[in-house]
Coordinates of C-alpha atoms in Angstrom, one line a residue:
X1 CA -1.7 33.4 326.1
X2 CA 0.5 31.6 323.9
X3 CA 3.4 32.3 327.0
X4 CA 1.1 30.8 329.1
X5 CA 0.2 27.2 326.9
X6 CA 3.9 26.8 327.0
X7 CA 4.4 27.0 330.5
X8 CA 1.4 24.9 331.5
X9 CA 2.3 22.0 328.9
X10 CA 5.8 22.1 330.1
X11 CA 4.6 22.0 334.0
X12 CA 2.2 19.0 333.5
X13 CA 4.6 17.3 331.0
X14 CA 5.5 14.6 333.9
X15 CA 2.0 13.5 334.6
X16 CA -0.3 14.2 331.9
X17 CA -0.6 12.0 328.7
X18 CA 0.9 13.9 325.7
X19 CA -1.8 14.0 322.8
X20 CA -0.7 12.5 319.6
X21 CA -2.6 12.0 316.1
X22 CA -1.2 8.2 316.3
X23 CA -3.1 5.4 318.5
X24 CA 0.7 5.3 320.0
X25 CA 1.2 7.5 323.0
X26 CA 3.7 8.2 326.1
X27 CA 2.5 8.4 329.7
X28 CA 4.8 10.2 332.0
X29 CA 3.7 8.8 336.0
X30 CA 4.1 11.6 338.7
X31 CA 4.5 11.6 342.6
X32 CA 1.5 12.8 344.9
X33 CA 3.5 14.9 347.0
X34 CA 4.7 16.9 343.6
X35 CA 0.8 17.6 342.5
X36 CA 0.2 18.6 346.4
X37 CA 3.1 21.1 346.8
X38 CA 2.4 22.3 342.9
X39 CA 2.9 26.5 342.8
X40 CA 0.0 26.4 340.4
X41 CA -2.3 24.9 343.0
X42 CA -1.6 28.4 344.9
X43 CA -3.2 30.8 342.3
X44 CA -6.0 32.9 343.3
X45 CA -9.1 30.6 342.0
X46 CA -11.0 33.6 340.2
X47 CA -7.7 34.6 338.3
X48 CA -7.5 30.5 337.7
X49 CA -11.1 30.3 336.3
X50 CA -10.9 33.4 334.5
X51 CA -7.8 31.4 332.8
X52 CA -9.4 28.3 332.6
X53 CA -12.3 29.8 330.4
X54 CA -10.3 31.9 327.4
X55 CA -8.4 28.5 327.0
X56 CA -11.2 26.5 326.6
X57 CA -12.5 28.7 324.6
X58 CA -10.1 29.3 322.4
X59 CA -8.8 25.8 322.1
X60 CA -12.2 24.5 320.6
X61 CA -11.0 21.6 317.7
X62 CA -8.5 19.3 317.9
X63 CA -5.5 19.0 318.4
X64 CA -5.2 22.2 319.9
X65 CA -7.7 21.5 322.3
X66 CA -5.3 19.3 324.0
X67 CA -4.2 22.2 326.3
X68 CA -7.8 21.9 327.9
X69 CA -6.6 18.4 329.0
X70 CA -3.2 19.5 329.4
X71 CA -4.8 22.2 332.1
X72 CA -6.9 19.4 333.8
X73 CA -3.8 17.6 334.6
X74 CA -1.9 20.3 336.4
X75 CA -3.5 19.3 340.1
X76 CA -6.5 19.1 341.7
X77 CA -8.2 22.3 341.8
X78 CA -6.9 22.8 338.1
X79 CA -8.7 19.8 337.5
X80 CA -12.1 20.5 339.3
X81 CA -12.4 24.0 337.3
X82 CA -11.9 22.2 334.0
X83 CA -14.1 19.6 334.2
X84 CA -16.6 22.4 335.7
X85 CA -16.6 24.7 332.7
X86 CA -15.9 21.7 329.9
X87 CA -20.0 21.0 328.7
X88 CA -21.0 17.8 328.1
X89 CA -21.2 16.8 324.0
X90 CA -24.8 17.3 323.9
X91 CA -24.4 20.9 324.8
X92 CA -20.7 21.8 323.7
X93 CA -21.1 20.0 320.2
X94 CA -17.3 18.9 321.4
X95 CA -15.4 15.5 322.6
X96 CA -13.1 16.3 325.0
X97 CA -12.3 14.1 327.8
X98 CA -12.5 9.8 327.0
X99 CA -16.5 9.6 328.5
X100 CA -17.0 11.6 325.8
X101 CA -18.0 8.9 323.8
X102 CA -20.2 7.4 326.3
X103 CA -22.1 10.6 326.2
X104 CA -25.0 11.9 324.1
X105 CA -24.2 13.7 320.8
X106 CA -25.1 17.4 320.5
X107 CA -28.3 18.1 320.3
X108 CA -28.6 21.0 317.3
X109 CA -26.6 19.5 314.7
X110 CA -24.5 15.9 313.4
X111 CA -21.5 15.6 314.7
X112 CA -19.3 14.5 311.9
X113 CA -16.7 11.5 312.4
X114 CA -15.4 8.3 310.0
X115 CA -14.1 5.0 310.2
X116 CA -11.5 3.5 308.3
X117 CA -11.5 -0.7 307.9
X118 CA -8.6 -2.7 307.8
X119 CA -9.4 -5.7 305.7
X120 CA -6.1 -8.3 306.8
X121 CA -7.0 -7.7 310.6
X122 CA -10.9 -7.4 310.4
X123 CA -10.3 -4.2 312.7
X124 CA -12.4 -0.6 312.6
X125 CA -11.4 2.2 313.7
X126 CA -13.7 5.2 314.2
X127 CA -11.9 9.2 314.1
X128 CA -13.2 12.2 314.7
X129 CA -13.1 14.4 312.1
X130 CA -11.4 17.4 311.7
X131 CA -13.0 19.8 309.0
X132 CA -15.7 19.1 306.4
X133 CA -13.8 17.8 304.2
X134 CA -14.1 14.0 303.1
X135 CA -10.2 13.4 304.0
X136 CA -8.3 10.5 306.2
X137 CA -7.4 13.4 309.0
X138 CA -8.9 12.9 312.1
X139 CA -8.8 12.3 316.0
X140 CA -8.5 8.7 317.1
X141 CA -11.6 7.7 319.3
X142 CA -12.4 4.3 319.3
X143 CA -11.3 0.7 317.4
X144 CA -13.2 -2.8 316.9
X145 CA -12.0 -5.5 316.3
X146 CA -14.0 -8.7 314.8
X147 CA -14.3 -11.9 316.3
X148 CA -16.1 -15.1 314.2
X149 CA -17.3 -17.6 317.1
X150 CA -19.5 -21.0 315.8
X151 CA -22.7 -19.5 316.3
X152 CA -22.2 -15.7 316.7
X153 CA -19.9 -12.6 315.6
X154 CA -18.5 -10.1 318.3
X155 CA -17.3 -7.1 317.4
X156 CA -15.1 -5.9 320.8
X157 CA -14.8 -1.9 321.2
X158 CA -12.1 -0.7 322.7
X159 CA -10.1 2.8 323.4
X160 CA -7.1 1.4 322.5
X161 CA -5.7 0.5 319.0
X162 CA -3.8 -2.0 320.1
X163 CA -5.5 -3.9 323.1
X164 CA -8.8 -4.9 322.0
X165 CA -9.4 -7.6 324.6
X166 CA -12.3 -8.0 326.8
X167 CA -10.3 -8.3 330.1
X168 CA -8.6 -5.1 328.9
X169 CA -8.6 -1.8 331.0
X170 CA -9.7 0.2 327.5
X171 CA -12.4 -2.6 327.0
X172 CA -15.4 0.0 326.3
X173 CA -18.1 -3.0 325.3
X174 CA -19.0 -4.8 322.1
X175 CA -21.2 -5.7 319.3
X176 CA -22.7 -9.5 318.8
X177 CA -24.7 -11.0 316.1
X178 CA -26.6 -14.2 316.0
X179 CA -25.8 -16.8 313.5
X180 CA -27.6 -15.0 310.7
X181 CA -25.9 -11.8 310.9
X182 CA -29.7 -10.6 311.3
X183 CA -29.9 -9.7 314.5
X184 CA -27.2 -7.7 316.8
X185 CA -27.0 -6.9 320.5
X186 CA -25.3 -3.8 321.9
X187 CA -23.2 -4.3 325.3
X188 CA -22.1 -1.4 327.6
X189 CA -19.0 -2.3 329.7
X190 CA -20.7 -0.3 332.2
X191 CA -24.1 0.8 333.2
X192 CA -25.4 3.0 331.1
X193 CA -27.7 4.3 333.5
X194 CA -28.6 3.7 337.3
X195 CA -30.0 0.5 338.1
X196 CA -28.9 -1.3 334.7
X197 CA -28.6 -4.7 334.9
X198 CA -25.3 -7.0 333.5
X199 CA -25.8 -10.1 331.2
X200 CA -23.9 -12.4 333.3
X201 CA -21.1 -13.9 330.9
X202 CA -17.8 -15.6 331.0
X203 CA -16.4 -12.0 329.3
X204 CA -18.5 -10.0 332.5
X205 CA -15.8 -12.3 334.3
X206 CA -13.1 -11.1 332.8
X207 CA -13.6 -7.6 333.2
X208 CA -14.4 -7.7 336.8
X209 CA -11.5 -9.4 337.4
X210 CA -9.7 -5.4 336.8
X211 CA -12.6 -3.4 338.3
X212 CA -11.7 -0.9 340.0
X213 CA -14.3 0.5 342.0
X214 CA -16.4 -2.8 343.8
X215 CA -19.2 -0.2 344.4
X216 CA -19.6 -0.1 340.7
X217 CA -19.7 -3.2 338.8
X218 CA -18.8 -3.8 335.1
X219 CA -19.3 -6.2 332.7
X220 CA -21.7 -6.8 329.5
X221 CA -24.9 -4.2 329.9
X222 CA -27.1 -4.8 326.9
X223 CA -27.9 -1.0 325.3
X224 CA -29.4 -1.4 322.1
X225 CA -30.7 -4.0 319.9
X226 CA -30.4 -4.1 316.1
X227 CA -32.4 -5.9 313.7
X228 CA -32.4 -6.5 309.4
X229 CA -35.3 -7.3 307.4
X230 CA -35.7 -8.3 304.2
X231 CA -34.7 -5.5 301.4
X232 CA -38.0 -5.7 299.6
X233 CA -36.0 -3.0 297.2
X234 CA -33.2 -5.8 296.1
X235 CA -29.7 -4.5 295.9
X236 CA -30.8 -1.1 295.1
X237 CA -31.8 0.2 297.9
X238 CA -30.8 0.3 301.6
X239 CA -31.5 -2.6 304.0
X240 CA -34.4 -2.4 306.5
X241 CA -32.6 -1.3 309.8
X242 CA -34.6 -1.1 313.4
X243 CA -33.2 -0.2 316.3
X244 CA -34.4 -0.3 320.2
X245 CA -31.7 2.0 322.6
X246 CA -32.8 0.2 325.7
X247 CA -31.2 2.6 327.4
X248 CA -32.5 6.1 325.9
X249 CA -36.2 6.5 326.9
X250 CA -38.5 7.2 324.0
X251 CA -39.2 11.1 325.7
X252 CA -35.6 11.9 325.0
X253 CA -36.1 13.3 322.0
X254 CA -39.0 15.3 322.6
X255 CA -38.8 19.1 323.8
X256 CA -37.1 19.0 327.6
X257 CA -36.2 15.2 327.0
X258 CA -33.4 14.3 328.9
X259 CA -31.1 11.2 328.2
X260 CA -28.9 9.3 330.7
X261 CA -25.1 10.5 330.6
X262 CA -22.8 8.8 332.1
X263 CA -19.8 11.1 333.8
X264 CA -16.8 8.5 334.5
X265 CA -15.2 5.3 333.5
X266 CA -14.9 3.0 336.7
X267 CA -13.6 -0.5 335.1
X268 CA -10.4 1.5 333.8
X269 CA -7.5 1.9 335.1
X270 CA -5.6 5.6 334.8
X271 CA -2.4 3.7 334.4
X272 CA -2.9 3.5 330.9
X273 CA -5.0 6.0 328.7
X274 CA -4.7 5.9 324.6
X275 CA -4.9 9.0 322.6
X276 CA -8.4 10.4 324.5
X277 CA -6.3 12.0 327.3
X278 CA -6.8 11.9 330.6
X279 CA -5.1 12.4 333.6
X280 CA -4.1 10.9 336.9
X281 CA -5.5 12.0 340.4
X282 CA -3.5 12.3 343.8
X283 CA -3.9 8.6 344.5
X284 CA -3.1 7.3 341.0
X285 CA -6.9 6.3 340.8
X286 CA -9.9 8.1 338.6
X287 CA -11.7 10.2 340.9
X288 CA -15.1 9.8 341.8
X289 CA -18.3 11.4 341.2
X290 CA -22.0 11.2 340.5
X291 CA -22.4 8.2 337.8
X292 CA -24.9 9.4 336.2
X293 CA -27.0 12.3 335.5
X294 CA -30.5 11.1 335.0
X295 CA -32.4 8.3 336.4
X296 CA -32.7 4.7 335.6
X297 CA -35.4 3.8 333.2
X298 CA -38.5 2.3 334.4
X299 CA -38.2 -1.0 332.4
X300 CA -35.4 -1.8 329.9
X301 CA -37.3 -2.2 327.2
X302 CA -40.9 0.0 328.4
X303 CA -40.5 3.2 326.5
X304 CA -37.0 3.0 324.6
X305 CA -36.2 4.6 322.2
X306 CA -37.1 3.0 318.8
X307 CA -35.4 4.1 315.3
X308 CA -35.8 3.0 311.7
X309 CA -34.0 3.6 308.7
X310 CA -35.4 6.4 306.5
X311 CA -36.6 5.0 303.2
X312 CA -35.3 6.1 300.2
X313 CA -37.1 8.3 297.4
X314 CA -37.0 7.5 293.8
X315 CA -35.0 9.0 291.8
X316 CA -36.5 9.5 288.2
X317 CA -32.8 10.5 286.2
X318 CA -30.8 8.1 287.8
X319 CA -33.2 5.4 287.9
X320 CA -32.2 4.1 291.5
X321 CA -33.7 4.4 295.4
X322 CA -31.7 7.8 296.9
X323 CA -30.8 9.5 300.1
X324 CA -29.7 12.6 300.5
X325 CA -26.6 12.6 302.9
X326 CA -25.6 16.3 302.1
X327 CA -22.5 15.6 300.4
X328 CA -21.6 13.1 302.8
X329 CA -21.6 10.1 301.7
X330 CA -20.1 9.5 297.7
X331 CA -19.9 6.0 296.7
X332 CA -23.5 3.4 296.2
X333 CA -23.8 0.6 298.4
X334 CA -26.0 -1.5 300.0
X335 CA -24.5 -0.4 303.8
X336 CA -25.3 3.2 303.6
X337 CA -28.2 4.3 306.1
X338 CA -30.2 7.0 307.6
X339 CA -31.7 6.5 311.2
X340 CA -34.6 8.6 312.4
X341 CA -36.9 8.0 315.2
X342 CA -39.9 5.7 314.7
X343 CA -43.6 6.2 314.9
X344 CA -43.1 3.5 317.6
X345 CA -42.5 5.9 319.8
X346 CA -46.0 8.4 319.8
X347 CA -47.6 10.9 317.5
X348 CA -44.9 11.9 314.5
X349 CA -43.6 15.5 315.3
X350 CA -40.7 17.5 313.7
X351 CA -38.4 15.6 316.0
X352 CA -39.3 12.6 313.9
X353 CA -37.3 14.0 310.9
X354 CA -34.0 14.7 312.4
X355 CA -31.6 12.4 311.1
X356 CA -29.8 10.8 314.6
X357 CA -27.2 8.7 312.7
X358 CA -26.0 8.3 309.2
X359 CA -23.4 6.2 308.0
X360 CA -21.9 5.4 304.2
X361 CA -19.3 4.9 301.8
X362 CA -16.5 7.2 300.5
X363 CA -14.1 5.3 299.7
X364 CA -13.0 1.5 299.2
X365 CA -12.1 1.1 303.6
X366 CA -13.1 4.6 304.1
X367 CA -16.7 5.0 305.4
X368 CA -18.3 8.7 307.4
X369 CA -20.6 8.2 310.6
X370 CA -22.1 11.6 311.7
X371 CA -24.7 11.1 314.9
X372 CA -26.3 13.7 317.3
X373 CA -28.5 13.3 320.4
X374 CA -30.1 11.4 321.9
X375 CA -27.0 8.3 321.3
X376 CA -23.4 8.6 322.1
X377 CA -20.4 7.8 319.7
X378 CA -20.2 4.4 321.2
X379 CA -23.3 3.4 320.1
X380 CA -23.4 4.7 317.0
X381 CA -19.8 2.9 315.9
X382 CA -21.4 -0.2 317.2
X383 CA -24.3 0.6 315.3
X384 CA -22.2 1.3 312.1
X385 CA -20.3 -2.1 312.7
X386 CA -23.1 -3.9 312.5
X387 CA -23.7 -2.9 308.5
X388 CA -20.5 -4.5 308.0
X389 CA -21.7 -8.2 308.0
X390 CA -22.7 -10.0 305.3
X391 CA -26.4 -10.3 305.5
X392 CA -27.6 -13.2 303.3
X393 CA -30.5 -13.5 304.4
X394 CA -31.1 -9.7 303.5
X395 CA -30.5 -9.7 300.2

């Protein structure tokens, strides 16, 4: 197997982007005709599956699960098999391919990640992590950077470290607050679910301006809205968070709830991919399928899903409001938060109780985000991001 890694890595060198742990990567263009009259493309296609499947499962963390990429870039039918035995998050528990972060979290447990802030460029960058341990070793998945306006604050999410612009190819959507810092709005670059409608926008503008596909348009879809209250527990205990995912209905987290999952990026270009690899098809453009897996919601805001943060218990020894992140989360502050679906949505059930996001502090820029189903990583950094503003009228 190992024989076969290195022949496969070395074949697909020339047109697959190489993984590295930096946001700094090489990508290696190849010709059509090369990927059409590929000897790989020959191989009998149950020996290729059979393949296929003890390297994907084998290769199950990162960074050695950048052979599985490495495999979908060796041609076309290579490509078709991987992305047909690679699960989506929500049932692999795993983030392979860049729409990974569009997609819902696993459903049985967190999946762990962190994001490190750099103060002198107001940016945020959100990792992956790569064991349990509370360390700085992760794989790059998404950065932020922050953008004061006169009467708002965006925070624009990108895929790429180093071009976080809104007319950008990697421009994955963004975070705004009103004046306040009270009240935050969640954008999608592109639909999060058939029949989504786009905030129309100077920045929608922008984007469109490098769409790619006319039949699909992007721009500024509004996801989620975030709101603070007043911390009727001062300083010592967590602000008042509530949350409405216009875009996850409110029966997504009950037993056979189903959540819309987007399947490709359309606004971006596969001439440039950062650090989530990905791979070029026949005529240097992504290749289409189905947009989305489930339906559109029947109103935008008529049955989303509503969460809250989980309130704190007392703590009798150390005389302060607690939460119990598992180990997770070491340092005190005022930013660390639980999310758990509200009563909003019916009857309280077990469901209820399972934490969907938590976010806090270890460390002075150093800060862990785990999530699970029913939201995506994209929405729970631009949820996270959103603790990071000052609050005055909070606290």
């Amino acid at each position: 197997m190992p024989a076969l890694k290195s022949i496969i890595n070395r074949s697909t060198s020339h047109r697959v982007v190489q993984y590295s742990s930096a946001p700094e990567l090489n990508l290696f263009a190849a010709g059509g005709a090369a990927e059409t009259a590929s000897c790989w493309a020959n191989l009998p296609q149950e020996l290729l599956r059979e393949v296929l499947v003890r390297i994907e499962e084998s290769e199950s963390s990162w960074p050695p699960r950048k052979n599985v990429v490495a495999c979908a870039g060796v041609c076309r039918s290579w490509r078709h098999i991987t992305k047909d035995l690679v699960k989506v998050p929500e049932l692999s528990g795993k983030i392979t391919f860049p729409i990974s972060v569009k997609q819902p979290g696993p459903r049985e447990q967190l999946l762990q990640c962190f994001i490190k802030r750099c103060r002198s460029t107001q940016t945020y960058r959100l990792y992956l992590s790569l064991n349990n341990a509370l360390t700085e070793d992760g794989k790059f998945l998404l950065a932020a950077r922050k953008c004061r306006r006169p009467t708002c604050t965006d925070y624009i999410i990108s895929l790429d470290t180093d071009d976080m612009s809104k007319g950008s190819n990697t421009y994955a959507g963004k975070l705004r607050s009103n004046f306040l810092g009270t009240k935050f709005t969640v954008f999608d670059g592109q639909p999060p679910h058939a029949g989504a409608k786009m905030t129309k926008s100077y920045s929608s503008r922008l984007v469109n301006l490098k769409q790619v596909s006319p039949r699909v348009p992007t721009g500024n879809y509004p996801v989620a809205n975030i709101s603070y209250e007043l911390n009727v527990l001062g300083s010592r205990g967590p602000r008042r968070m509530h949350c409405i995912m216009d875009a996850i209905p409110a029966a997504a987290i009950e037993p056979g709830g189903v959540a819309p999952t987007q399947t490709e990026f359309y606004h971006h270009s596969a001439d440039f991919f950062p650090s989530l690899l990905f791979f070029r098809s026949k005529s240097n453009r992504v290749e289409r399928v189905e947009s989305f897996q489930s339906g559109p919601l029947s109103s935008q805001r008529e049955g989303a899903l509503v969460l809250r943060n989980k309130a704190p218990r007392w703590h009798e020894q150390l005389q302060c409001w607690c939460l119990n992140f598992h180990g997770r989360v070491t340092v005190a502050s005022v930013k660390n938060f639980q999310l758990v679906a509200s009563q909003e949505n019916g009857p309280a059930g077990p469901e209820h109780e399972n934490i969907i996001l938590q976010f806090g502090k270890v460390g002075k820029d150093l800060f862990t985000m785990d999530y699970r189903y029913p939201i995506s990583a994209f929405q729970a950094f631009a949820i996270c991001l959103s603790s990071f503003d000052t609050k005055i009228a909070c606290e």
